[in-house]
Amino acid sequence: MILTASEKTAKSHLVVVGNGMVGHHFVEQLIAQKGHEAYQITVFGEEPHLAYDRVHLSEYFTGKEAADLAMTDGTLYDQHGVRYFTNQQVIEINREDKILRLKGGESLSYDKLVLATGSYPFVPPIPGHQRDNTFVYRTLEDLDAIRDCAKKVTRGTVVGGGLLGLEAANALKNLGLETSVVEFAPRLMPVQLDEKGGDVLKGMIEGLDVKVYTNTATQDIVDGDDAFHRMNFADGTHLETDLILFSAGIRPQDALATQSGLTVGERGGIAINNFCQTSDENIYAIGECALWNNRIFGLVAPGYTMAKTAVGHLLGSSDFTFTGADMSTKLKLLGCDVGSVGDAHGQSQGCKVFVYQDEISQSYRKMVVSEDGKKLLGAVLVGDNSYYDTLLQYFLNAIDLPEQPQSLILPAMGDAPVGLGVDALPASASICSCHNVSKQDINQAVSNGAVSVAEVKGLTKAGTGCGGCAALLKKVVDNELLSLGVEVSTDICEHFAYTRQDLFNLVKVENIKSFKALLAKHGKGHGCEICKPAVGSILASVWNEYVLKKEHISLQDTNDRFLANMQKDGTYSIVPRIPGGEITPDKLIVLGEVAKQYELYTKVTGGQRIDLFGATLSQLPAIWKQLIEAGFETGQAYGKSLRTVKSCVGSTWCRYGVNDSMTMAIDLENRYKGLRSPHKIKFAVSGCTRECAEAQSKDIGVIATEGGWNLYVCGNGGMKPRHGDLFATDLDDATLVKYIDRVLMFYTKTADRLQRTSVWMDGLEGGLDYLKAVVIEDKLGLCDELEAQMQRVVDTFQCEWKTTLEDEEALKTFRQFVNYEGEDSNVVFVQERDQVRPATDAEKQQLIAKVG
Amino acid sequence: MQWHLICKQSDLVIDAGVAAMVNGQQVALFYVPEASEQVFAIGNWDPIGKANVLSRGLVTHLNGQWSVASPLYKQHYDLANGCCVEQEAKVPVWPTKLVDGKVYIRQSN
Ligand code: SRM
Ligand SMILES: Cc1cc2nc3c(=O)[nH]c(=O)nc-3n(C[C@H](O)[C@H](O)[C@H](O)COP(=O)(O)OP(=O)(O)OC[C@H]3O[C@@H](n4cnc5c(N)ncnc54)[C@H](O)[C@@H]3O)c2cc1C
Ligand code: SF4
Ligand code: FES
């Protein structure tokens, strides 16, 4: 690099010192405001990497790489003529001549200077703090060093039980260390939590096998007896540990300010005014190094606001000012929810407090309200953050509290809605604090044409920081769309201006047999992951052709395309059909043998069958060949199709059974097993009213009675359980099947894509009575057709795996690589409880490190 | 940079992907006859789902761009430049050519 003091360009020279999150945001904002046209911009960063997402730093241990955390790869800078240098520390400012000096000895002049030097971890000067195997937690390099050390040792201790300390403790735990936390203060997270909240958190964290020492001062660190270090505590006790991580707070990096005589605070920090100018009007300070009104802001959102303010001021606008920031936070620490809003300690004059504590489920909530009980001043949440969004909105917008303010922290009883409707939020309500986006900004984006959360995100950046505002953001967007009368389009996607139901009818009436033909006649473009599988499913419902036929193969979602369920590591699970859950000992043995031969993880599913996990793509055909030879069929666990018909043993064995539920379940499963539908379908048959098969929670539920069978429809387990509706009683076998044919085919014809029967029923105009009228009374005159269509599906059933094994072309697509025989080296298993499971990222790294 | 012969055109699946191994690196090849490029080559590693699966995603055409939807969590990766549409993430891309029924990609060494 050659830069000299005399180098001059036509534009004023703006230098940014520090390329952390805030320094980068500053450059981004400056470019967005066309600041690069007014200034020649130069950026210096001391770290070897360009700016990266420090907020998500811990994810570096859970699989993210430096490139994933990077906030820029430099392209943005290059495109706008911003010069940038990493590994370059600025060591001196000569304010008189406006010259900077770099560590390498070079110097250069500036016209305007922005200090975004962040902060550094404070390490308490305990004797022994500089020993080997002691670390801090701030940069990628710190994490590299911690990871290297953790590979060799077993015990780790974090000094400091604040926010960052607990995050670091989580990281140590994930690295497989026995972890302890040592906190000087009487409770964890002393800044954010009150005493009781700290206690509850401590209990929860200890429950996770992390030892917590509060009220504990470390006197010195010396050689350990059975570990690398021994920490001697002031009360005479001690702790042996191999690795020590200091997380005892941060200090603003203000060395340059001190050196050059800028005003700094008593306890550090570069003093700034509301425009983020330091005591020298040509020098700005933003982010964690800046001190405003005697306060440091150790979060990224206030830093971003400062960046915006400085950009505005540099471009000649006084519209933006920095006037402090909300420091409310919500976090998941070691899996425990913790939230803190406003005045958590109740220090405001005359304030009153509500407290709710539940020692059974371990949660604690406190609200601090104004003397008159009208406004929320602060809150503390431990154990359940679902209350946070609402409380934060009351606080930030000074909304009048409801008459019974305590209802905001009491557990919800019955169906009463908790929380604040988005309508009640004022326009100025801050929705995304990371990017300072208000309700008004979102509404503006919507009225400028954004019609989805994704588009609003693109326009406003809301939701792209910590992600904590996602749920609220969606509510505000939906609410605004609705209030604008925007009809949320029912087109299935940009390629077809039709609903699924329309497409179903078109396929059937016009005798259309392929996606391409449908697209040519009724669509545009080339299709996407919404319409392709949806049309694939419709074609299968109507014509029931082999799903891997050449013209259908590219429509199938990966599970359907490879006739197996993809798992997180790219391997597959295999679920043969076991109708009704009945299986012979011989077949059980075959499953065991196959699983053993291919080293598959084996589990009994929630649907009364057996799932074999961990098969690679190229193993699938061989495994299925053996299973089919032993008499198994595909279980279509991958398809939107019939899953299982769960059954109890019924009257054959059970002393209470009134009918043979087992035979009925097997017959039903065999009848409907080939049906592709809008979503998966589950059945159950119980042999008597004790309902051991839980039929009332299934799409189709059948319960034996003295007089035949009772039929229940549209039940659901899963995310939003729904009891099935009693549809007809005391049916004989034939009528039962007839009704099920009609109900299922009517559902298949009219439901939306990926709509379970429960949701379909809830949206069906006329509801249960209408469905009865269609199916029982044949109100639409459709019944013959529905039955005929179902019969066609039944008659054309084929086991897709059997067909595939006979089809050379289809088999070719199961090769792992087209040009190479090996397997995917990223698929790594470890043993747990005598079976394989996928290795975690940390385990993979260790395994690879050991090999390499 | 040089052209590597990867496989025959008949090894590809129309409008879908297959995986190939090139210099120890996993590549996802997509054969899209309707696109001007015809064959796209991107990294097979899904940086968000963290598995070598992109070749097994659905090929999509959105706003005039060809992309693949990851089979794990459904993010789209642009086949032409490797950029993830929904999140900040990127996969490598390589130039390809289809000559006499053979598929080539260009990679350094
Ligand atoms: C394997 C299994 C869990 C187990 O280890 O027992 C399982 C595994 C999966 N379930 Fe399930 N579910 C399994 C029984 C259930 C049950 C219990 C049952 O069937 O009696 C339910 C609740 C009952 C219900 O559906 O009403 C269930 C409700 C869900 C849901 C929520 C559906 C809903 O409408 O709310 C999903 C998500 C979805 O489908 O969108 C889901 C999705 C999944 C997926 C597909 C998630 C995924 O994308 O990977 C899993 C596929 C795993 C695989 O590779 O096989 N699974 N899932 C069970 C397989 C049963 C079988 O033999 O086929
Ligand atoms: C593990 C962890 C988790 C966090 N979680 C959250 C969270 O959930 N929410 C939240 O809001 N905040 C969180 N933070 C805090 C957040 O990361 C910081 O507020 C933010 O990074 C501050 O940005 P900055 O640019 O001011 O400082 P930094 O990101 O520290 O950047 C300053 C940069 O300037 C460089 N620099 C310093 N001096 C010089 C010099 N003389 N010459 C050249 N370069 C120099 C430094 O090397 C550094 O790269 C977390 C921090 C950590 C470490
Ligand atoms: S409950 Fe969730 S994690 Fe468990 S199998 Fe079902 S989808 Fe997977
Ligand atoms: S509040 Fe962090 S992304 Fe919106």
Tab-separated table of C-alpha atoms and ligand atoms in Angstrom, chain A residues 559 564-567 572-575 603-611 613 635 637 640 643-644 646 679-680 682 694 697-699 715-721 756 758-759, ligand 1:
chain	number	residue	atom	x	y	z
A	559	ASN	CA	-38.568	-36.941	-1.118
A	564	ALA	CA	-37.499	-41.679	0.590
A	565	ASN	CA	-37.377	-38.954	3.233
A	566	MET	CA	-34.350	-36.716	3.206
A	567	GLN	CA	-32.733	-36.184	6.602
A	572	TYR	CA	-32.568	-40.817	3.666
A	573	SER	CA	-34.949	-42.775	5.824
A	574	ILE	CA	-36.826	-45.828	4.637
A	575	VAL	CA	-40.329	-46.667	5.779
A	603	LYS	CA	-36.873	-46.634	15.310
A	604	VAL	CA	-40.545	-47.447	15.766
A	605	THR	CA	-42.462	-44.465	14.424
A	606	GLY	CA	-45.418	-42.623	15.866
A	607	GLY	CA	-47.445	-44.228	13.067
A	608	GLN	CA	-46.964	-47.828	14.122
A	609	ARG	CA	-44.270	-48.771	11.692
A	610	ILE	CA	-40.519	-49.021	11.525
A	611	ASP	CA	-38.235	-46.392	10.117
A	613	PHE	CA	-32.503	-44.000	8.899
A	635	GLY	CA	-44.801	-46.951	2.813
A	637	ALA	CA	-43.753	-41.814	3.997
A	640	LYS	CA	-48.458	-36.380	0.172
A	643	ARG	CA	-49.530	-42.571	5.561
A	644	THR	CA	-50.725	-45.108	8.058
A	646	LYS	CA	-53.268	-47.057	12.947
A	679	HIS	CA	-51.508	-33.250	1.942
A	680	LYS	CA	-50.826	-36.435	3.846
A	682	LYS	CA	-53.858	-40.568	8.272
A	694	GLU	CA	-56.876	-42.545	18.793
A	697	SER	CA	-57.317	-37.429	16.007
A	698	LYS	CA	-57.032	-38.673	12.424
A	699	ASP	CA	-58.179	-37.420	9.035
A	715	GLY	CA	-59.306	-34.847	12.814
A	716	ASN	CA	-55.683	-33.801	13.205
A	717	GLY	CA	-52.850	-34.314	15.638
A	718	GLY	CA	-49.746	-32.312	14.919
A	719	MET	CA	-49.380	-28.585	15.258
A	720	LYS	CA	-52.975	-27.657	15.807
A	721	PRO	CA	-54.872	-30.633	17.096
A	756	ARG	CA	-54.816	-31.043	5.752
A	758	SER	CA	-58.835	-30.382	9.313
A	759	VAL	CA	-58.041	-26.994	7.825
C	1	SRM	C1	-41.006	-40.638	11.510
C	1	SRM	C2	-42.082	-39.854	12.291
C	1	SRM	C3	-41.629	-39.560	13.719
C	1	SRM	C4	-41.237	-40.764	14.494
C	1	SRM	O1	-40.027	-40.994	14.622
C	1	SRM	O2	-42.134	-41.464	14.981
C	1	SRM	C5	-42.415	-38.532	11.659
C	1	SRM	C6	-41.488	-37.815	10.998
C	1	SRM	C7	-41.748	-36.684	10.279
C	1	SRM	N1	-42.879	-35.956	10.347
C	1	SRM	FE1	-44.494	-36.444	11.447
C	1	SRM	N2	-43.698	-38.201	11.827
C	1	SRM	C8	-44.338	-39.248	12.350
C	1	SRM	C9	-45.586	-39.273	12.868
C	1	SRM	C10	-46.393	-38.158	13.025
C	1	SRM	C11	-47.625	-38.134	13.774
C	1	SRM	C12	-48.227	-39.293	14.559
C	1	SRM	C13	-49.144	-40.137	13.748
C	1	SRM	O3	-49.092	-40.195	12.499
C	1	SRM	O4	-49.958	-40.792	14.409
C	1	SRM	C14	-48.113	-36.828	13.670
C	1	SRM	C15	-49.385	-36.216	14.289
C	1	SRM	C16	-50.625	-36.728	13.629
C	1	SRM	C17	-51.135	-35.903	12.467
C	1	SRM	O5	-50.418	-35.768	11.453
C	1	SRM	O6	-52.245	-35.399	12.545
C	1	SRM	C18	-47.155	-36.106	12.851
C	1	SRM	C19	-47.278	-34.795	12.485
C	1	SRM	C20	-46.429	-34.138	11.595
C	1	SRM	C21	-46.641	-32.808	11.083
C	1	SRM	C22	-47.782	-31.872	11.487
C	1	SRM	C23	-48.935	-32.039	10.576
C	1	SRM	C24	-50.103	-31.115	10.944
C	1	SRM	O7	-51.062	-31.140	10.193
C	1	SRM	O8	-50.055	-30.378	11.929
C	1	SRM	C25	-45.594	-32.556	10.155
C	1	SRM	C26	-45.358	-31.292	9.305
C	1	SRM	C27	-46.090	-31.332	7.986
C	1	SRM	O9	-46.526	-32.380	7.507
C	1	SRM	O10	-46.183	-30.265	7.379
C	1	SRM	C28	-44.768	-33.729	10.153
C	1	SRM	C29	-43.616	-33.920	9.378
C	1	SRM	C30	-42.735	-34.921	9.535
C	1	SRM	C31	-41.461	-34.978	8.711
C	1	SRM	C32	-41.860	-35.216	7.292
C	1	SRM	C33	-40.611	-33.731	8.850
C	1	SRM	C34	-39.581	-33.614	7.750
C	1	SRM	O11	-39.863	-32.867	6.811
C	1	SRM	O12	-38.536	-34.242	7.816
C	1	SRM	C35	-40.703	-36.136	9.330
C	1	SRM	C36	-40.256	-37.105	8.286
C	1	SRM	C37	-39.291	-38.094	8.890
C	1	SRM	C38	-38.899	-39.180	8.010
C	1	SRM	O13	-37.885	-39.017	7.340
C	1	SRM	O14	-39.536	-40.244	7.967
C	1	SRM	N3	-45.313	-34.662	11.032
C	1	SRM	N4	-46.126	-36.937	12.498
C	1	SRM	C39	-43.451	-40.483	12.324
C	1	SRM	C40	-43.717	-41.285	11.065
C	1	SRM	C41	-45.012	-42.011	11.092
C	1	SRM	C42	-45.075	-43.014	9.990
C	1	SRM	O15	-44.930	-44.200	10.288
C	1	SRM	O16	-45.245	-42.619	8.835
